[in-house]
Coordinates of C-alpha atoms in Angstrom, one line a residue:
M1 CA 31.8 10.7 -18.2
I2 CA 32.9 7.1 -18.1
K3 CA 31.0 3.9 -17.4
N4 CA 31.6 1.3 -14.7
E5 CA 31.1 -1.8 -16.8
N6 CA 31.4 -4.1 -13.8
L7 CA 27.9 -3.0 -12.6
R8 CA 24.3 -2.9 -13.6
N9 CA 21.4 -1.4 -11.6
V10 CA 18.0 -2.6 -12.6
A11 CA 14.5 -2.2 -11.1
I12 CA 11.8 -4.8 -11.4
I13 CA 8.4 -3.3 -11.8
A14 CA 5.1 -5.2 -12.0
H15 CA 1.5 -5.2 -10.9
V16 CA 0.5 -7.1 -7.8
D17 CA 0.6 -10.9 -8.2
H18 CA 2.3 -10.9 -11.6
G19 CA 5.2 -13.1 -10.3
K20 CA 7.9 -10.5 -9.6
T21 CA 9.1 -12.0 -6.3
T22 CA 9.1 -15.5 -7.8
L23 CA 11.2 -14.3 -10.7
V24 CA 13.8 -12.8 -8.3
D25 CA 14.0 -16.2 -6.6
A26 CA 14.8 -17.8 -9.9
L27 CA 17.5 -15.2 -10.6
F28 CA 19.0 -16.1 -7.2
R29 CA 19.0 -19.8 -8.0
Q30 CA 20.5 -19.4 -11.5
S31 CA 23.3 -17.1 -10.3
G32 CA 24.3 -19.3 -7.4
V33 CA 23.0 -17.2 -4.5
F34 CA 20.8 -20.2 -3.5
R35 CA 23.3 -23.0 -3.2
E36 CA 22.6 -26.8 -3.3
G37 CA 22.0 -28.4 0.0
R38 CA 21.2 -25.1 1.8
E39 CA 17.7 -24.5 3.1
N40 CA 16.2 -21.7 0.9
V41 CA 13.2 -19.6 1.7
E42 CA 10.7 -19.0 -1.1
R43 CA 9.8 -15.4 -2.0
V44 CA 13.0 -14.2 -0.2
M45 CA 12.4 -10.6 -1.1
D46 CA 9.1 -10.6 0.8
S47 CA 10.9 -10.1 4.1
M48 CA 8.1 -8.4 6.0
E49 CA 5.5 -10.6 7.7
L50 CA 2.7 -8.6 6.1
E51 CA 4.2 -9.1 2.7
R52 CA 4.2 -12.8 3.1
E53 CA 0.6 -12.9 4.4
R54 CA -0.8 -10.7 1.7
G55 CA 1.5 -11.8 -1.2
I56 CA 2.4 -8.3 -2.2
T57 CA 5.5 -6.1 -2.0
I58 CA 5.0 -3.2 0.4
A59 CA 8.6 -1.8 0.8
A60 CA 11.2 -1.4 -1.9
K61 CA 14.2 -3.6 -1.2
N62 CA 17.6 -4.3 -2.8
C63 CA 19.6 -7.4 -3.6
A64 CA 22.5 -8.3 -5.9
V65 CA 23.6 -11.2 -8.0
T66 CA 26.7 -11.8 -10.1
W67 CA 26.6 -13.0 -13.7
Q68 CA 29.7 -13.5 -15.8
G69 CA 31.7 -11.4 -13.4
I70 CA 29.3 -8.4 -13.5
K71 CA 27.4 -7.4 -10.4
I72 CA 23.7 -6.8 -11.0
N73 CA 21.9 -4.7 -8.3
I74 CA 18.2 -5.6 -8.4
I75 CA 15.8 -3.1 -6.9
D76 CA 12.4 -4.7 -6.0
T77 CA 9.6 -2.2 -6.3
P78 CA 6.0 -2.4 -4.9
G79 CA 3.3 -3.1 -7.5
H80 CA 0.6 -1.1 -5.7
A81 CA -0.1 2.6 -6.4
D82 CA -0.6 3.3 -2.7
F83 CA 3.1 2.7 -2.2
G84 CA 4.1 5.1 -5.0
G85 CA 6.6 6.8 -2.8
E86 CA 8.6 3.6 -2.6
V87 CA 8.5 3.3 -6.4
E88 CA 9.9 6.8 -7.0
R89 CA 12.8 6.5 -4.6
A90 CA 13.6 3.0 -5.8
L91 CA 13.8 4.1 -9.5
S92 CA 16.2 6.9 -8.5
M93 CA 18.9 4.2 -8.0
A94 CA 18.2 2.3 -11.3
D95 CA 19.6 2.7 -14.8
G96 CA 16.9 0.5 -16.4
A97 CA 13.9 -1.5 -15.6
I98 CA 12.4 -5.0 -16.2
L99 CA 8.6 -4.7 -16.8
L100 CA 6.9 -7.9 -15.8
V101 CA 3.3 -8.5 -17.1
D102 CA 0.9 -11.4 -16.6
S103 CA 0.2 -13.1 -20.0
S104 CA -3.5 -13.3 -19.2
E105 CA -4.3 -10.2 -17.2
G106 CA -2.1 -7.9 -19.3
P107 CA -1.2 -4.3 -18.2
L108 CA -3.3 -3.2 -15.2
P109 CA -3.5 0.3 -13.5
Q110 CA -0.5 -0.3 -11.3
T111 CA 1.5 -1.4 -14.3
R112 CA 0.6 1.9 -15.9
F113 CA 1.5 3.9 -12.8
V114 CA 5.0 2.4 -12.3
L115 CA 5.8 2.3 -16.0
R116 CA 4.9 6.0 -16.3
K117 CA 7.4 6.8 -13.5
A118 CA 10.1 4.7 -15.3
L119 CA 9.5 6.4 -18.6
E120 CA 9.6 9.8 -17.0
A121 CA 13.0 8.9 -15.6
S122 CA 14.1 7.9 -19.2
L123 CA 14.9 4.4 -18.2
P124 CA 15.3 1.7 -20.9
I125 CA 12.8 -1.1 -20.5
I126 CA 13.0 -4.9 -20.9
L127 CA 9.6 -6.4 -21.2
V128 CA 9.0 -9.9 -19.7
I129 CA 5.6 -11.5 -20.4
N130 CA 5.2 -14.0 -17.5
K131 CA 3.0 -17.1 -16.8
I132 CA 2.8 -18.1 -20.5
D133 CA 1.9 -21.6 -19.3
R134 CA -1.6 -20.4 -18.1
K135 CA -4.5 -21.9 -19.9
D136 CA -6.0 -18.5 -20.6
A137 CA -2.6 -17.0 -21.7
R138 CA -2.8 -14.5 -24.6
P139 CA 0.8 -13.2 -24.9
Q140 CA 0.5 -11.7 -28.4
E141 CA -2.6 -9.7 -27.5
V142 CA -0.9 -8.5 -24.2
L143 CA 2.1 -7.4 -26.3
D144 CA -0.1 -5.3 -28.5
E145 CA -1.8 -3.8 -25.4
L146 CA 1.7 -2.9 -24.0
Y147 CA 2.7 -1.2 -27.2
E148 CA -0.5 0.9 -27.0
L149 CA 0.3 1.7 -23.3
F150 CA 3.8 2.8 -24.1
I151 CA 2.5 5.1 -26.9
D152 CA -0.2 6.4 -24.6
L153 CA 2.4 7.3 -21.9
G154 CA 4.4 9.2 -24.4
A155 CA 7.4 6.8 -24.7
S156 CA 10.2 8.0 -27.0
D157 CA 11.2 6.0 -30.2
A158 CA 14.2 4.6 -28.3
Q159 CA 12.0 3.4 -25.4
L160 CA 9.5 1.8 -27.9
E161 CA 12.4 -0.5 -29.2
F162 CA 12.3 -2.6 -26.1
P163 CA 13.3 -6.3 -26.1
V164 CA 10.6 -8.8 -25.4
L165 CA 11.1 -12.0 -23.4
Y166 CA 8.6 -14.7 -22.3
A167 CA 8.8 -16.4 -19.0
I168 CA 7.4 -19.1 -16.7
G169 CA 8.8 -17.7 -13.5
R170 CA 7.9 -20.5 -11.1
Q171 CA 9.9 -22.9 -13.3
G172 CA 12.8 -20.5 -13.7
R173 CA 12.5 -20.3 -17.5
V174 CA 12.9 -17.2 -19.7
M175 CA 12.7 -17.5 -23.5
Q176 CA 13.5 -15.1 -26.3
S177 CA 10.5 -16.3 -28.4
L178 CA 7.3 -18.3 -27.8
G179 CA 7.8 -22.0 -28.1
A180 CA 11.5 -21.9 -27.5
D181 CA 12.8 -24.8 -25.4
T182 CA 14.8 -22.8 -22.8
Q183 CA 15.2 -24.3 -19.3
D184 CA 17.0 -21.4 -17.5
M185 CA 17.2 -17.6 -17.0
E186 CA 20.2 -17.0 -19.2
A187 CA 18.1 -15.0 -21.8
L188 CA 17.1 -12.5 -19.1
F189 CA 20.7 -12.1 -17.7
S190 CA 22.0 -11.6 -21.3
A191 CA 19.2 -9.0 -21.9
I192 CA 20.2 -7.1 -18.7
L193 CA 23.9 -7.0 -19.7
M194 CA 23.0 -5.9 -23.3
H195 CA 20.2 -3.4 -22.9
I196 CA 20.7 -1.9 -19.4
P197 CA 23.5 0.7 -19.5
A198 CA 26.3 0.6 -17.0
P199 CA 26.2 3.4 -14.5
S200 CA 28.2 6.5 -15.7
H201 CA 30.2 8.8 -13.5
N202 CA 32.8 11.6 -13.7
P203 CA 36.2 10.4 -12.4
E204 CA 37.2 14.0 -11.6
E205 CA 34.1 14.7 -9.4
P206 CA 34.3 14.1 -5.6
F207 CA 32.2 11.5 -3.8
Q208 CA 28.5 12.1 -4.0
M209 CA 25.6 9.9 -2.8
L210 CA 21.8 10.5 -2.7
V211 CA 20.1 8.8 0.2
A212 CA 17.2 6.9 -1.3
D213 CA 16.2 4.6 1.6
L214 CA 16.7 4.2 5.4
A215 CA 17.3 1.2 7.6
Y216 CA 18.1 0.6 11.2
S217 CA 20.5 -1.7 13.0
D218 CA 20.5 -2.4 16.7
Y219 CA 24.3 -2.3 16.6
L220 CA 25.0 0.4 14.0
G221 CA 22.0 2.7 14.5
R222 CA 20.5 4.5 11.5
L223 CA 21.7 3.3 8.0
A224 CA 21.6 5.4 4.9
V225 CA 21.0 3.5 1.6
G226 CA 21.7 5.0 -1.8
R227 CA 23.6 4.9 -5.0
V228 CA 27.1 6.4 -5.4
V229 CA 26.8 9.0 -8.2
H230 CA 30.5 10.1 -8.4
G231 CA 33.7 9.2 -6.7
R232 CA 34.6 6.6 -4.1
A233 CA 34.0 6.2 -0.4
Y234 CA 36.0 4.3 2.1
A235 CA 35.4 2.9 5.6
N236 CA 36.2 5.5 8.3
D237 CA 36.0 8.4 5.8
R238 CA 35.0 11.7 7.2
L239 CA 32.1 13.1 5.1
I240 CA 29.2 15.5 5.5
C241 CA 25.4 15.1 5.0
I242 CA 23.5 18.0 3.5
D243 CA 19.8 18.1 4.5
E244 CA 16.8 19.8 2.8
K245 CA 17.6 23.2 4.4
G246 CA 21.1 23.1 3.0
E247 CA 22.7 22.6 6.4
D248 CA 25.6 20.1 6.6
K249 CA 26.2 17.6 9.4
P250 CA 29.5 15.8 10.0
L251 CA 29.5 12.1 9.2
R252 CA 32.2 9.5 9.9
V253 CA 31.6 6.3 8.0
T254 CA 31.6 3.7 10.8
R255 CA 30.7 0.9 8.5
L256 CA 30.4 0.6 4.7
Q257 CA 28.2 -2.3 3.3
V258 CA 27.1 -3.6 -0.1
Y259 CA 24.5 -6.1 -1.2
E260 CA 25.4 -9.7 -2.0
G261 CA 22.3 -11.7 -2.6
A262 CA 19.7 -10.5 -0.2
R263 CA 22.3 -9.9 2.5
L264 CA 24.6 -7.1 3.4
T265 CA 28.4 -7.7 3.5
E266 CA 31.1 -5.3 4.7
A267 CA 33.1 -3.5 2.1
V268 CA 36.4 -1.6 2.2
E269 CA 35.3 0.9 -0.5
A270 CA 32.3 1.9 -2.5
E271 CA 32.8 2.3 -6.2
P272 CA 30.9 4.7 -8.5
G273 CA 27.4 3.5 -9.5
D274 CA 27.2 0.9 -6.7
I275 CA 24.3 0.8 -4.2
V276 CA 25.8 1.0 -0.7
V277 CA 24.7 1.2 2.9
I278 CA 26.5 3.7 5.2
A279 CA 26.4 3.8 9.0
G280 CA 27.6 6.7 11.1
L281 CA 24.9 9.4 11.2
E282 CA 21.6 9.4 13.2
N283 CA 19.9 12.5 11.7
V284 CA 19.6 11.5 8.1
T285 CA 16.5 11.6 5.9
I286 CA 15.6 10.4 2.4
G287 CA 16.7 12.9 -0.2
D288 CA 19.8 14.1 1.7
T289 CA 23.1 14.2 -0.1
I290 CA 26.3 12.6 1.4
C291 CA 29.5 14.2 0.0
T292 CA 33.0 15.3 0.9
R293 CA 33.8 18.2 3.3
D294 CA 36.3 19.8 0.9
N295 CA 34.0 20.0 -2.1
P296 CA 30.3 19.8 -1.1
R297 CA 27.9 19.3 -4.0
V298 CA 24.2 18.9 -3.5
L299 CA 22.2 16.5 -5.6
P300 CA 18.5 17.1 -6.6
R301 CA 16.2 15.7 -3.9
I302 CA 13.8 12.9 -4.5
R303 CA 10.3 14.4 -5.1
V304 CA 7.1 12.3 -4.8
D305 CA 3.5 13.0 -5.8
E306 CA 1.3 14.7 -3.2
P307 CA -0.8 12.6 -0.8
T308 CA -4.5 12.2 -1.7
V309 CA -5.9 10.6 1.5
S310 CA -5.9 11.8 5.1
M311 CA -6.8 10.0 8.4
R312 CA -7.0 11.0 12.0
F313 CA -4.9 8.9 14.4
A314 CA -5.6 9.4 18.1
I315 CA -5.2 7.6 21.5
N316 CA -7.7 4.9 22.4
S317 CA -10.2 6.7 24.6
S318 CA -12.7 3.8 25.0
P319 CA -13.7 2.3 28.4
L320 CA -11.6 -0.8 27.4
A321 CA -8.4 1.2 26.7
G322 CA -5.1 -0.1 28.0
R323 CA -6.2 -3.7 28.4
E324 CA -4.6 -5.3 25.4
G325 CA -1.9 -3.0 24.1
K326 CA 1.5 -2.1 25.6
I327 CA 1.9 1.4 24.0
V328 CA -1.1 3.7 24.5
Q329 CA 0.5 7.2 25.1
S330 CA -0.1 9.9 22.4
R331 CA 3.6 10.9 22.5
K332 CA 4.6 7.3 21.6
I333 CA 2.1 7.2 18.8
Y334 CA 3.4 10.5 17.4
E335 CA 7.0 9.4 17.6
R336 CA 6.1 6.2 15.7
L337 CA 4.3 8.1 13.0
L338 CA 7.2 10.5 12.6
R339 CA 9.6 7.5 12.3
E340 CA 7.3 6.2 9.6
S341 CA 7.4 9.5 7.7
L342 CA 11.2 9.5 7.8
S343 CA 11.5 6.1 6.0
N344 CA 8.4 6.6 3.8
V345 CA 8.5 9.8 1.8
A346 CA 4.9 9.5 0.7
I347 CA 3.6 9.8 4.4
Q348 CA 3.1 13.2 6.0
V349 CA 2.3 13.7 9.7
E350 CA 0.7 16.9 11.1
E351 CA -0.4 17.8 14.6
S352 CA -4.1 18.7 15.1
D353 CA -6.0 21.0 17.5
D354 CA -6.4 18.0 19.8
K355 CA -3.1 17.3 21.6
D356 CA -4.0 13.6 21.6
A357 CA -4.7 13.3 17.9
F358 CA -2.7 13.6 14.7
V359 CA -3.4 14.0 11.0
V360 CA -1.7 11.4 8.7
K361 CA -1.7 12.0 5.0
G362 CA -0.7 9.3 2.4
R363 CA -1.3 7.9 -1.1
G364 CA -4.3 5.7 -0.4
E365 CA -6.5 3.8 2.2
F366 CA -4.5 0.6 1.6
Q367 CA -1.2 2.3 2.5
M368 CA -2.9 3.6 5.7
A369 CA -4.3 0.2 6.6
I370 CA -0.8 -1.4 6.3
L371 CA 0.6 1.3 8.6
I372 CA -2.1 0.7 11.2
E373 CA -1.7 -3.1 11.0
T374 CA 2.0 -2.7 11.5
M375 CA 1.6 -0.5 14.5
R376 CA -1.0 -2.8 16.2
R377 CA 1.5 -5.7 15.7
E378 CA 4.1 -3.6 17.5
G379 CA 1.8 -3.4 20.5
F380 CA 0.1 0.0 19.9
E381 CA -3.4 0.8 20.9
L382 CA -5.0 3.7 19.0
S383 CA -8.2 4.9 17.3
V384 CA -8.5 6.0 13.7
S385 CA -11.1 7.8 11.6
R386 CA -12.5 7.0 8.2
P387 CA -10.1 7.8 5.3
E388 CA -11.0 11.2 3.7
V389 CA -9.7 12.4 0.3
I390 CA -7.8 15.6 0.2
M391 CA -9.5 18.3 -1.9
K392 CA -7.7 21.1 -3.7
E393 CA -8.9 24.6 -4.8
I394 CA -7.5 25.6 -8.2
D395 CA -8.6 28.9 -9.7
E396 CA -11.3 29.2 -7.1
Q397 CA -12.8 25.9 -8.2
L398 CA -13.0 22.8 -5.9
M399 CA -11.0 19.9 -7.3
E400 CA -10.9 16.3 -6.1
P401 CA -8.7 13.3 -6.9
V402 CA -10.1 11.0 -9.6
E403 CA -9.1 7.3 -10.2
E404 CA -9.0 5.3 -13.3
L405 CA -10.7 2.0 -12.3
H406 CA -10.3 -1.2 -14.3
V407 CA -12.9 -3.9 -13.7
D408 CA -12.7 -7.5 -14.9
C409 CA -15.9 -9.5 -14.3
D410 CA -18.5 -11.8 -15.8
E411 CA -20.9 -10.3 -18.3
L412 CA -23.7 -11.2 -15.9
F413 CA -22.5 -8.7 -13.4
M414 CA -22.0 -5.7 -15.7
G415 CA -25.3 -4.1 -14.9
V416 CA -24.9 -4.1 -11.1
V417 CA -21.3 -2.9 -11.3
T418 CA -22.2 -0.1 -13.6
E419 CA -25.2 0.9 -11.5
K420 CA -23.2 1.0 -8.2
L421 CA -20.4 3.0 -9.7
A422 CA -22.8 5.5 -11.3
Q423 CA -24.3 6.1 -7.8
R424 CA -20.7 7.0 -6.7
K425 CA -20.4 9.5 -9.6
G426 CA -18.4 7.1 -11.8
R427 CA -18.3 7.3 -15.6
M428 CA -17.6 4.4 -17.9
T429 CA -14.9 5.3 -20.4
N430 CA -14.3 1.9 -22.2
C431 CA -15.8 -1.5 -22.4
V432 CA -14.1 -4.5 -24.0
N433 CA -15.9 -7.9 -24.6
N434 CA -13.7 -10.5 -26.3
G435 CA -16.4 -13.1 -26.3
S436 CA -15.0 -15.3 -23.5
G437 CA -17.8 -14.5 -21.1
R438 CA -15.8 -12.0 -19.1
I439 CA -15.7 -8.3 -19.9
R440 CA -13.3 -5.5 -19.1
L441 CA -14.7 -2.1 -18.0
I442 CA -12.8 1.1 -17.4
F443 CA -14.3 3.9 -15.3
S444 CA -13.4 7.3 -14.2
V445 CA -14.4 7.5 -10.5
P446 CA -13.7 10.0 -7.7
S447 CA -11.3 8.6 -5.1
R448 CA -13.9 9.1 -2.3
G449 CA -16.3 6.9 -4.3
L450 CA -13.9 3.9 -4.1
I451 CA -13.5 4.1 -0.3
G452 CA -15.5 1.1 1.0
Y453 CA -16.6 -0.1 -2.5
R454 CA -14.3 -3.1 -2.8
D455 CA -16.2 -5.3 -0.3
E456 CA -19.5 -4.4 -2.0
F457 CA -18.0 -5.2 -5.4
L458 CA -16.8 -8.6 -4.3
T459 CA -20.3 -9.4 -3.0
D460 CA -22.0 -8.1 -6.2
T461 CA -19.7 -10.3 -8.4
K462 CA -19.9 -13.3 -6.0
G463 CA -16.1 -13.1 -5.4
T464 CA -15.2 -13.5 -9.1
G465 CA -14.6 -9.9 -10.0
I466 CA -11.2 -8.1 -10.2
M467 CA -10.8 -4.4 -9.7
N468 CA -7.7 -2.2 -9.8
S469 CA -7.3 1.5 -9.8
S470 CA -4.7 4.2 -10.0
L471 CA -4.8 8.0 -9.6
S472 CA -5.4 9.8 -12.9
G473 CA -5.3 13.4 -11.6
Y474 CA -7.6 16.1 -10.1
E475 CA -10.9 17.1 -11.7
P476 CA -13.8 19.4 -10.7
Y477 CA -15.8 18.2 -7.7
R478 CA -18.6 15.9 -8.9
G479 CA -21.1 16.5 -6.1
E480 CA -22.3 14.6 -3.1
F481 CA -23.5 11.0 -2.9
L482 CA -24.3 8.4 -0.3
T483 CA -21.5 6.0 0.6
R484 CA -23.6 3.9 3.0
F485 CA -27.3 3.1 2.9
T486 CA -27.4 1.4 6.2
G487 CA -27.2 2.6 9.8
S488 CA -25.4 1.2 12.9
I489 CA -26.6 -0.9 15.8
V490 CA -25.1 0.7 18.9
S491 CA -24.9 -0.7 22.4
D492 CA -26.6 1.6 25.0
R493 CA -24.7 0.1 28.0
A494 CA -21.6 -1.6 29.2
G495 CA -21.4 -5.4 29.8
T496 CA -20.9 -8.6 28.0
G497 CA -22.7 -9.8 24.8
V498 CA -25.4 -12.4 25.6
A499 CA -26.6 -15.1 23.1
Y500 CA -30.3 -14.5 24.0
A501 CA -30.0 -10.7 23.3
L502 CA -28.0 -11.2 20.1
F503 CA -30.5 -13.8 18.8
N504 CA -33.3 -11.3 19.1
L505 CA -31.2 -8.5 17.5
E506 CA -30.4 -10.6 14.4
P507 CA -33.6 -9.6 12.5
R508 CA -32.5 -5.9 12.8
G509 CA -29.3 -6.4 10.7
Q510 CA -25.9 -8.1 10.5
L511 CA -24.0 -8.4 13.9
F512 CA -20.3 -7.9 14.5
I513 CA -19.9 -9.4 18.0
T514 CA -20.3 -12.9 19.5
P515 CA -21.6 -14.0 22.9
G516 CA -19.0 -13.3 25.7
E517 CA -17.4 -10.3 24.0
P518 CA -17.2 -7.1 26.1
V519 CA -19.3 -4.1 25.0
Y520 CA -19.7 -0.6 26.2
E521 CA -22.0 2.4 25.6
G522 CA -21.5 3.8 22.2
M523 CA -19.8 0.6 20.7
I524 CA -21.2 -0.4 17.3
V525 CA -22.3 -4.1 17.6
G526 CA -23.9 -4.4 14.1
E527 CA -25.1 -3.0 10.8
H528 CA -28.7 -1.9 10.8
N529 CA -30.9 -2.9 7.9
R530 CA -32.3 0.6 7.6
D531 CA -30.5 3.9 7.1
N532 CA -30.9 5.1 10.8
D533 CA -28.9 4.2 13.9
I534 CA -30.6 2.4 16.8
D535 CA -29.5 1.9 20.4
V536 CA -29.9 -1.6 21.7
N537 CA -29.1 -3.7 24.8
P538 CA -26.9 -6.6 23.7
T539 CA -26.4 -7.7 27.3
K540 CA -30.1 -8.5 28.0
E541 CA -30.6 -12.0 29.5
K542 CA -33.7 -14.2 29.4
K543 CA -36.0 -13.8 32.4
L544 CA -36.2 -17.0 34.4
T545 CA -39.5 -18.4 35.6
N546 CA -40.5 -21.5 37.5
L547 CA -42.8 -22.6 34.6
R548 CA -41.5 -25.4 32.4
A549 CA -43.1 -26.7 29.2
A550 CA -41.9 -28.7 26.2
G551 CA -40.4 -26.4 23.6
R552 CA -40.2 -23.3 25.8
D553 CA -36.4 -23.5 26.1
E554 CA -35.4 -23.9 22.5
N555 CA -31.7 -24.1 21.7
I556 CA -30.3 -20.7 20.5
I557 CA -28.3 -20.9 17.3
L558 CA -26.7 -17.7 16.1
T559 CA -25.7 -16.8 12.6
P560 CA -21.9 -17.1 12.3
V561 CA -20.3 -13.6 12.5
R562 CA -17.9 -12.7 9.7
P563 CA -14.5 -11.7 11.3
M564 CA -13.9 -7.9 11.2
S565 CA -10.8 -7.0 9.1
L566 CA -9.1 -3.7 9.4
E567 CA -9.9 -2.7 5.8
R568 CA -13.6 -3.7 6.3
A569 CA -13.7 -1.6 9.5
L570 CA -12.2 1.5 7.8
H571 CA -14.7 1.1 4.9
F572 CA -17.7 0.7 7.2
V573 CA -17.4 3.7 9.6
R574 CA -18.9 7.1 8.8
G575 CA -17.9 10.6 9.8
D576 CA -19.2 10.3 13.3
E577 CA -17.7 6.9 13.9
I578 CA -14.1 5.6 14.6
V579 CA -12.2 2.3 14.7
E580 CA -10.6 1.2 17.9
V581 CA -7.4 -0.7 17.1
T582 CA -5.6 -2.9 19.6
P583 CA -3.1 -5.8 19.2
L584 CA -5.9 -8.3 19.8
S585 CA -9.2 -6.6 18.7
L586 CA -10.8 -4.3 16.2
R587 CA -13.9 -2.5 17.5
L588 CA -16.2 0.1 16.0
R589 CA -17.6 2.9 18.1
K590 CA -19.2 6.3 17.9
A591 CA -16.9 9.2 18.3
E592 CA -19.3 10.5 21.0
L593 CA -20.0 7.5 23.3
S594 CA -22.9 8.9 25.3
A595 CA -26.3 8.3 23.7
Q596 CA -27.8 11.3 25.4
K597 CA -25.1 13.6 24.0
R598 CA -25.5 12.1 20.5
Y599 CA -29.3 12.9 20.6
Q600 CA -28.5 16.5 21.7
L601 CA -26.0 17.0 18.9
A602 CA -28.4 15.5 16.4
A603 CA -31.2 17.9 17.6
V604 CA -28.8 20.9 17.3
K605 CA -27.8 19.8 13.8
K606 CA -31.4 19.4 12.7
K607 CA -32.3 22.9 14.0
T608 CA -29.3 24.4 12.1
L609 CA -30.4 22.7 8.9
V610 CA -34.0 24.0 9.3
H611 CA -32.8 27.5 10.0
D612 CA -30.5 27.5 6.9
Y613 CA -33.3 26.2 4.8
R614 CA -35.6 29.1 5.9

């Protein structure tokens, strides 16, 4: 095996909002990708609209910079555990990783999740403690916490000898020690060249490449992205692609591209260890091997953790269906979901008994919400159910996914947070109070207990609390618990919301609609104060009389309605309720719209329960 010293492949891993994308911008500026006088976009790696809105990395992306004549391929990985499939395939292209940690928040659950994957892949780590200019920065304590984390994750002696750098990412400064007066990123570039090994390959082996990502071009069609393991490839080469079943498909390389900065440029050949993009084959999936026809060799496929959450995607069957979206057919929805599963290995799509509904499985509710939000922006109309965790049966015992939840909040809110999580079968495993007025709590909570809890947590902590979680494994089922203590206010007829009716409904609970909004029978228009559902008439108008008196016609002022977000809608609905998603609106509704049929079903259920009890 020899090494290609002209290359380095490094992944950047970090928790959400620890400054990863800003650091990549600084690397671009230092290496000359961002030139003087040219208009440059901040957070260039957040190329998706949703990524810019939410300030997170959703999809793993590649870019490249050149430093001292050596090309450095940078793989940007998501910092959220729900996008773990992106992390696993991104790390398959890397020879080392930069671990970026906030100097105040320290290692959080997603840091632990991504770092565990990097250590399992035996990647050397460069630690960068970022944002050391924060007033509440505690870099030395964070470094001690990271050593404990490495040991806890079973790091080898070699992996524990990681170099430590300190950074102020937004100023483009990386230092080898605290207090050093460094004004550029040279320390990080030097560490990459010194500590990240060059990709190795066997010069006698034929061309091999593992497909780690997929892209699409209107001109070139499907694009396969991956790292060249052995050999070289040239434009117009005739190769084959070996799929999961071992079948080979002919491939002619119509275009060969490599990364320069955040852009793709055409290349004549692909050298060993480089990350390349190949066009010329439509039926290619992540994990396939591209190799020569004369000497086909299959590489180990990318394997990802199993999904833990499932949701039901179906056509929009409400009376308002088809008014706001362009794509409403079940076949189109299914094709779009299949396309998502091809580019995202953590998503699985299955057909259900109902030909107009499909079961989608993924890593978490946030991943599902991003998929739904993306589809509605593309013009889809659909309905989705509440996320449900996927149970397992091991040795005839029911097992459920359990999360490790980290909570950072004021001491004042410790009681209410502990009480609410205990109701959801959570157990506190650690409590740290450093005397600053804020405490850090660690809980072991069933995944189903966290669905819908985030909004409640922010209300309980008055918006000052921070919670993060990651999957810790499967444990025996912890029993039933209530996830919602309130009922739904349901419209009993079709029409338009009227201010007079809504004003009189306000004492019953919190409303979701405003005057003038269309409603229909079975649509949920609010949250009831009590635990039962009630049917109401939100279209009722005030009776007019010919009597006039001072003060009789008072001005109606309604309480402002909090806009319904997709995550809030998914958290709110129960098993018999679904979310109607269109490009312009989010509506909540009962799965069975007819009030009469709902009463009949409730009566049958009650009879069954009484019979079982006897």
